[in-house]
Coordinates of C-alpha atoms and ligand atoms in Angstrom, one line a residue:
M215 CA 67.8 -36.5 -1.9
K216 CA 71.1 -38.2 -1.0
K217 CA 72.2 -41.4 -2.6
S218 CA 75.6 -43.1 -2.4
Y219 CA 77.3 -44.7 -5.4
K220 CA 80.1 -47.2 -4.9
F221 CA 83.2 -47.0 -7.1
S222 CA 86.3 -49.2 -6.9
T223 CA 88.0 -47.5 -4.0
T224 CA 85.4 -45.2 -2.5
S225 CA 81.7 -44.3 -2.3
V226 CA 80.5 -41.0 -3.7
A227 CA 77.6 -39.2 -2.0
Y228 CA 75.2 -37.5 -4.5
Y229 CA 73.0 -34.7 -3.2
F230 CA 70.4 -34.4 -5.9
S231 CA 68.1 -31.3 -6.2
D232 CA 69.9 -29.7 -3.2
E233 CA 71.1 -26.3 -2.2
I234 CA 74.7 -25.0 -1.8
F235 CA 74.0 -23.4 1.6
R236 CA 73.8 -27.0 2.9
L237 CA 77.5 -27.5 2.1
K238 CA 78.3 -26.6 5.7
N239 CA 76.5 -29.7 6.8
I240 CA 78.6 -31.9 4.5
V241 CA 82.1 -30.5 5.1
D242 CA 84.0 -28.9 7.9
Q243 CA 83.9 -25.2 6.9
K244 CA 87.2 -24.3 8.6
N245 CA 89.0 -27.0 6.8
T246 CA 87.5 -26.4 3.4
I247 CA 88.7 -24.3 0.5
I248 CA 86.3 -23.6 -2.4
I249 CA 87.8 -23.3 -5.9
T250 CA 85.6 -21.4 -8.3
D251 CA 85.9 -18.9 -11.2
E252 CA 85.3 -15.2 -11.5
N253 CA 82.0 -15.7 -13.4
I254 CA 80.4 -17.8 -10.7
F255 CA 81.9 -15.9 -7.9
G256 CA 80.7 -12.6 -9.3
K257 CA 77.2 -13.8 -10.0
H258 CA 76.8 -15.5 -6.6
V259 CA 78.9 -13.6 -4.2
K260 CA 76.6 -14.1 -1.2
K261 CA 76.9 -17.9 -1.5
F262 CA 80.7 -17.7 -1.0
R263 CA 80.6 -15.5 2.2
Q264 CA 82.4 -17.2 5.1
W265 CA 84.1 -19.7 2.8
N266 CA 87.9 -19.7 2.1
S267 CA 88.0 -19.4 -1.7
I268 CA 90.4 -19.4 -4.6
V269 CA 88.9 -17.7 -7.6
L270 CA 90.3 -18.6 -11.0
K271 CA 90.1 -16.9 -14.4
P272 CA 87.2 -18.5 -16.3
G273 CA 87.7 -20.5 -19.5
E274 CA 89.2 -23.6 -21.0
E275 CA 92.4 -21.8 -21.9
F276 CA 93.1 -21.7 -18.1
K277 CA 92.8 -25.5 -17.7
V278 CA 96.5 -25.7 -17.9
Q279 CA 99.5 -26.5 -15.7
S280 CA 100.3 -22.8 -14.9
T281 CA 96.8 -22.6 -13.2
V282 CA 97.5 -25.8 -11.3
D283 CA 100.9 -24.4 -10.1
S284 CA 99.3 -21.2 -9.0
I285 CA 96.6 -23.0 -7.0
L286 CA 99.2 -25.3 -5.4
L287 CA 101.1 -22.2 -4.2
Q288 CA 97.9 -20.6 -2.9
L289 CA 97.0 -23.8 -1.0
L290 CA 100.4 -23.8 0.7
E291 CA 100.1 -20.1 1.6
M292 CA 96.6 -20.7 3.0
G293 CA 98.0 -23.5 5.2
A294 CA 96.0 -26.3 3.5
D295 CA 97.0 -29.7 4.9
R296 CA 95.9 -33.3 4.6
N297 CA 92.7 -32.6 6.4
T298 CA 91.7 -29.9 4.0
T299 CA 88.8 -30.6 1.6
L300 CA 88.7 -28.8 -1.8
V301 CA 85.3 -28.1 -3.2
G302 CA 85.1 -27.1 -6.9
V303 CA 82.1 -24.9 -7.5
G304 CA 81.8 -24.3 -11.2
G305 CA 81.7 -25.8 -14.6
G306 CA 83.8 -28.6 -16.1
V307 CA 87.0 -26.5 -16.1
V308 CA 86.7 -25.8 -12.4
T309 CA 85.7 -29.4 -11.4
D310 CA 88.5 -30.9 -13.5
I311 CA 91.2 -28.6 -12.1
T312 CA 89.9 -29.0 -8.5
G313 CA 89.9 -32.8 -8.8
Y314 CA 93.4 -32.8 -10.3
V315 CA 94.9 -30.4 -7.8
A316 CA 93.3 -32.3 -4.9
S317 CA 94.8 -35.5 -6.2
I318 CA 98.3 -34.2 -6.2
Y319 CA 98.4 -31.8 -3.3
M320 CA 100.3 -33.5 -0.5
R321 CA 99.8 -36.7 -2.6
G322 CA 96.0 -36.4 -2.4
I323 CA 93.4 -34.7 -0.3
N324 CA 89.6 -35.0 -0.2
F325 CA 87.5 -33.1 -2.7
G326 CA 83.9 -32.6 -3.7
F327 CA 82.0 -30.8 -6.4
V328 CA 79.1 -28.4 -6.8
P329 CA 78.7 -28.4 -10.6
T330 CA 77.0 -25.1 -11.7
T331 CA 76.4 -25.8 -15.4
L332 CA 74.1 -28.4 -17.0
L333 CA 77.2 -30.0 -18.6
A334 CA 79.1 -30.3 -15.4
M335 CA 76.0 -31.7 -13.5
I336 CA 75.3 -34.5 -15.9
D337 CA 78.8 -35.2 -17.2
A338 CA 82.0 -33.3 -16.2
S339 CA 81.6 -33.7 -12.4
I340 CA 80.9 -37.5 -12.7
G341 CA 83.4 -40.2 -13.2
G342 CA 86.6 -39.2 -11.6
K343 CA 88.6 -38.2 -14.6
N344 CA 90.2 -34.9 -13.7
G345 CA 92.9 -33.3 -15.7
I346 CA 94.3 -30.5 -17.7
D347 CA 95.1 -29.8 -21.4
I348 CA 98.5 -29.7 -22.9
G349 CA 98.6 -27.3 -25.8
V350 CA 95.8 -28.3 -28.2
Y351 CA 95.6 -31.8 -26.7
K352 CA 92.6 -31.9 -24.3
N353 CA 92.8 -33.7 -21.0
M354 CA 96.3 -35.1 -21.8
A355 CA 97.5 -35.0 -18.2
G356 CA 95.3 -36.3 -15.4
I357 CA 94.1 -39.0 -13.1
I358 CA 91.0 -41.0 -12.3
R359 CA 90.0 -40.3 -8.7
Q360 CA 86.5 -40.0 -7.4
P361 CA 85.2 -37.0 -5.4
K362 CA 83.7 -37.6 -1.9
F363 CA 80.5 -35.9 -2.9
I364 CA 78.6 -34.1 -5.7
L365 CA 75.9 -31.6 -4.8
H366 CA 73.4 -30.2 -7.3
D367 CA 71.9 -26.8 -6.8
L368 CA 69.6 -26.1 -9.8
E369 CA 69.5 -22.4 -8.8
F370 CA 72.8 -22.0 -10.7
L371 CA 70.9 -22.8 -13.9
K372 CA 68.9 -19.6 -13.6
T373 CA 71.9 -17.6 -14.7
L374 CA 73.2 -20.1 -17.2
P375 CA 73.9 -18.6 -20.6
K376 CA 72.2 -20.2 -23.7
N377 CA 75.4 -21.6 -25.1
E378 CA 75.9 -23.4 -21.8
W379 CA 72.4 -25.0 -22.1
E380 CA 73.4 -26.2 -25.5
N381 CA 76.7 -27.6 -24.2
G382 CA 74.7 -29.6 -21.6
F383 CA 72.2 -30.9 -24.2
A384 CA 75.0 -32.1 -26.5
E385 CA 76.1 -34.5 -23.7
I386 CA 72.4 -35.4 -22.9
I387 CA 71.8 -36.3 -26.6
K388 CA 75.0 -38.3 -26.5
H389 CA 73.7 -40.3 -23.6
A390 CA 70.4 -40.9 -25.4
C391 CA 72.2 -42.0 -28.6
I392 CA 74.5 -44.6 -26.9
K393 CA 72.2 -45.9 -24.1
D394 CA 68.7 -44.6 -23.9
D395 CA 66.3 -44.7 -26.9
T396 CA 63.3 -43.7 -24.6
M397 CA 65.1 -40.6 -23.6
F398 CA 66.0 -39.9 -27.2
R399 CA 62.3 -40.0 -28.1
E400 CA 61.5 -37.7 -25.1
L401 CA 64.1 -35.2 -26.4
E402 CA 62.5 -35.4 -29.8
L403 CA 59.1 -34.5 -28.4
N404 CA 60.4 -31.7 -26.1
S405 CA 62.6 -28.7 -26.8
L406 CA 65.2 -26.6 -25.1
K407 CA 62.6 -24.0 -24.2
I408 CA 60.4 -26.6 -22.5
Y409 CA 63.3 -27.9 -20.3
Q410 CA 64.5 -24.3 -19.5
T411 CA 61.0 -23.4 -18.2
N412 CA 59.8 -26.6 -16.6
K413 CA 61.5 -27.3 -13.3
K414 CA 60.3 -30.8 -12.9
K415 CA 61.2 -31.8 -16.4
I416 CA 64.8 -30.4 -16.2
N417 CA 65.2 -31.9 -12.7
D418 CA 64.1 -35.4 -13.9
L419 CA 66.4 -35.1 -17.0
I420 CA 69.4 -34.1 -14.9
N421 CA 68.8 -37.0 -12.4
R422 CA 68.3 -39.5 -15.2
N423 CA 71.5 -38.4 -17.0
T424 CA 73.5 -38.2 -13.8
I425 CA 72.5 -41.8 -13.0
L426 CA 73.1 -43.0 -16.5
K427 CA 76.6 -41.8 -16.6
T428 CA 77.3 -42.9 -13.0
K429 CA 76.2 -46.5 -13.8
V430 CA 78.4 -46.7 -16.9
V431 CA 81.4 -45.5 -14.8
Q432 CA 80.6 -47.9 -12.0
R433 CA 80.6 -50.8 -14.4
D434 CA 83.9 -49.7 -16.0
E435 CA 85.7 -47.1 -14.0
F436 CA 89.0 -47.4 -15.8
E437 CA 87.7 -47.4 -19.3
K438 CA 88.4 -50.9 -20.5
G439 CA 85.2 -51.3 -22.3
E440 CA 81.7 -49.9 -21.8
R441 CA 82.9 -46.5 -20.5
R442 CA 84.5 -45.9 -24.0
L443 CA 80.9 -45.4 -25.3
L444 CA 80.9 -42.1 -23.5
N445 CA 83.4 -40.9 -26.1
F446 CA 80.7 -40.9 -28.8
G447 CA 81.3 -37.8 -30.8
H448 CA 84.4 -36.9 -28.8
T449 CA 87.2 -38.2 -31.0
L450 CA 86.6 -35.7 -33.8
G451 CA 85.0 -33.3 -31.3
H452 CA 88.1 -32.9 -29.2
A453 CA 90.2 -32.6 -32.3
L454 CA 88.0 -29.7 -33.4
E455 CA 87.5 -28.0 -30.1
N456 CA 90.8 -26.6 -29.3
Q457 CA 91.7 -25.7 -33.0
Y458 CA 88.6 -23.7 -33.7
E459 CA 86.4 -21.2 -31.8
L460 CA 83.9 -23.9 -31.0
S461 CA 82.4 -24.7 -27.6
H462 CA 82.6 -28.3 -26.3
G463 CA 78.9 -28.9 -27.1
Q464 CA 79.3 -27.6 -30.7
S465 CA 82.4 -29.6 -31.3
I466 CA 81.0 -32.9 -30.0
A467 CA 77.7 -32.2 -31.9
I468 CA 79.7 -32.1 -35.1
G469 CA 81.6 -35.2 -33.9
M470 CA 78.3 -37.0 -33.2
A471 CA 76.9 -36.1 -36.6
F472 CA 80.1 -37.4 -38.2
A473 CA 80.1 -40.6 -36.1
S474 CA 76.5 -41.2 -37.1
I475 CA 77.4 -40.9 -40.7
V476 CA 80.4 -43.2 -40.2
S477 CA 78.0 -45.6 -38.4
Q478 CA 75.7 -45.5 -41.5
K479 CA 78.7 -46.2 -43.8
I480 CA 80.3 -49.1 -41.9
N481 CA 77.9 -50.3 -39.2
G482 CA 74.5 -50.7 -40.7
F483 CA 73.1 -47.7 -38.8
K484 CA 70.0 -46.3 -40.5
E485 CA 69.1 -43.2 -38.5
A486 CA 71.8 -40.6 -38.8
H487 CA 69.1 -38.2 -39.9
R488 CA 67.3 -38.5 -36.5
V489 CA 70.6 -37.8 -34.7
I490 CA 71.3 -34.8 -36.9
N491 CA 67.8 -33.4 -36.6
L492 CA 67.8 -33.7 -32.8
L493 CA 71.1 -31.9 -32.5
S494 CA 69.8 -29.1 -34.7
K495 CA 66.6 -29.0 -32.7
Y496 CA 68.7 -28.2 -29.6
G497 CA 70.6 -25.4 -31.4
L498 CA 73.7 -27.5 -32.1
P499 CA 75.8 -27.5 -35.3
T500 CA 76.1 -30.8 -37.3
F501 CA 78.6 -29.9 -40.0
A502 CA 81.7 -27.6 -40.2
S503 CA 84.3 -27.0 -42.8
F504 CA 87.7 -27.6 -41.2
D505 CA 91.3 -28.2 -42.2
K506 CA 91.1 -31.9 -42.6
Q507 CA 94.8 -32.5 -42.6
K508 CA 95.3 -30.5 -39.4
V509 CA 92.5 -32.3 -37.6
L510 CA 93.8 -35.7 -38.8
E511 CA 97.1 -34.9 -37.2
V512 CA 95.4 -34.3 -33.9
L513 CA 93.3 -37.4 -34.3
K514 CA 96.4 -39.5 -34.7
K515 CA 97.5 -38.4 -31.2
D516 CA 94.2 -39.3 -29.7
K517 CA 94.3 -41.3 -26.4
K518 CA 92.0 -43.9 -28.0
R519 CA 94.5 -44.7 -30.7
E520 CA 95.9 -48.2 -30.9
K521 CA 98.9 -48.4 -33.3
S522 CA 97.5 -47.6 -36.7
A523 CA 93.8 -47.6 -35.8
I524 CA 91.5 -45.6 -33.5
N525 CA 88.8 -47.0 -31.2
Y526 CA 85.8 -45.2 -32.6
I527 CA 82.4 -45.1 -31.0
L528 CA 79.6 -45.8 -33.5
L529 CA 75.9 -46.5 -33.2
E530 CA 74.2 -49.7 -34.1
R531 CA 70.8 -48.2 -33.5
I532 CA 69.5 -45.2 -31.4
G533 CA 70.2 -46.2 -27.8
K534 CA 73.0 -48.7 -28.6
G535 CA 76.5 -47.5 -29.0
V536 CA 79.4 -49.8 -29.9
S537 CA 83.2 -49.5 -30.0
K538 CA 84.9 -50.3 -33.3
L539 CA 88.6 -50.2 -34.2
I540 CA 88.8 -48.2 -37.5
P541 CA 92.1 -48.1 -39.4
I542 CA 93.4 -44.5 -39.6
T543 CA 93.6 -44.9 -43.4
E544 CA 89.9 -45.7 -43.6
L545 CA 89.1 -42.8 -41.3
E546 CA 91.2 -40.5 -43.5
N547 CA 89.1 -41.4 -46.5
I548 CA 85.8 -40.9 -44.6
I549 CA 86.9 -37.5 -43.3
Q550 CA 87.9 -36.4 -46.8
D551 CA 84.3 -37.0 -47.9
F552 CA 82.7 -35.4 -44.9
Ligands
LIG670 N1 85.3 -36.0 -15.1 C1 84.6 -36.5 -16.2 C2 84.7 -38.0 -16.3 O1 85.3 -38.6 -15.4 O2 84.2 -38.5 -17.3

């Protein structure tokens, strides 16, 4: 099923429930270079036959400038020009790097994504933010530029490790918390196992979440208002993610649990227990002991900071997120009690 979504400067074609072999109908194979990582390439070697490919080392630690430099050099060596399209086939690290490199190579060439993880399908590949980390600071360098297309091939989920399912569900729970109480109830009634084994249910859930995020971005592409809600759980989450051995899903789950408790303390929210129970049901952590001083230092450098306060995403109720400016001093006190 193909659907086009309009953003400020371009339309993005979404190929829902599709198959990667159809990529050759979407792009000109001769002028296309796939960027993927060793894990995906190794597991799906046949799918990459006849495609020019750049294969990266897997992992967030490679989402850095030195990887970008190496790809830029390889593109030059491969003779990539302004008519080349880059296609990122992989999880969020691959899609982020691909979108970023495509946006700077020769001042910008076309790119598309085939997200291969649940998280990348419903979140990382959508929205146009593509960038790299600087030290412990996540996504500190980057751009907002939309891909030409996004293609979903659910076959990739068959080899997805359990922790990757949990990463995806962390973002799905986030979407439910801030925007969709009906989906929140559906998630409460179902389980990870049910979604892993029921093709229709996972397909519907992926499409619903993809469209939910897309619509938020369409309404506020440059994050002046509503799009900020997507940062629910991410302020503390990002501060934890690169300092500790936590996955993205685990970090933002702890961030969401914390934000729910903050919502209860200062925003009249009454259902932190439901958020915490749902996160646990999907195998995600809700508390962690961490070096509060160290994490506060990172929080103070957060992109969402405004002078001495941080724009924090809280819940008013399940399905309704709100943005609140919280003074750093107040946040320090709440964190000390967490
Ligand atoms: N690339 C993820 C986003 O734009 O939110």
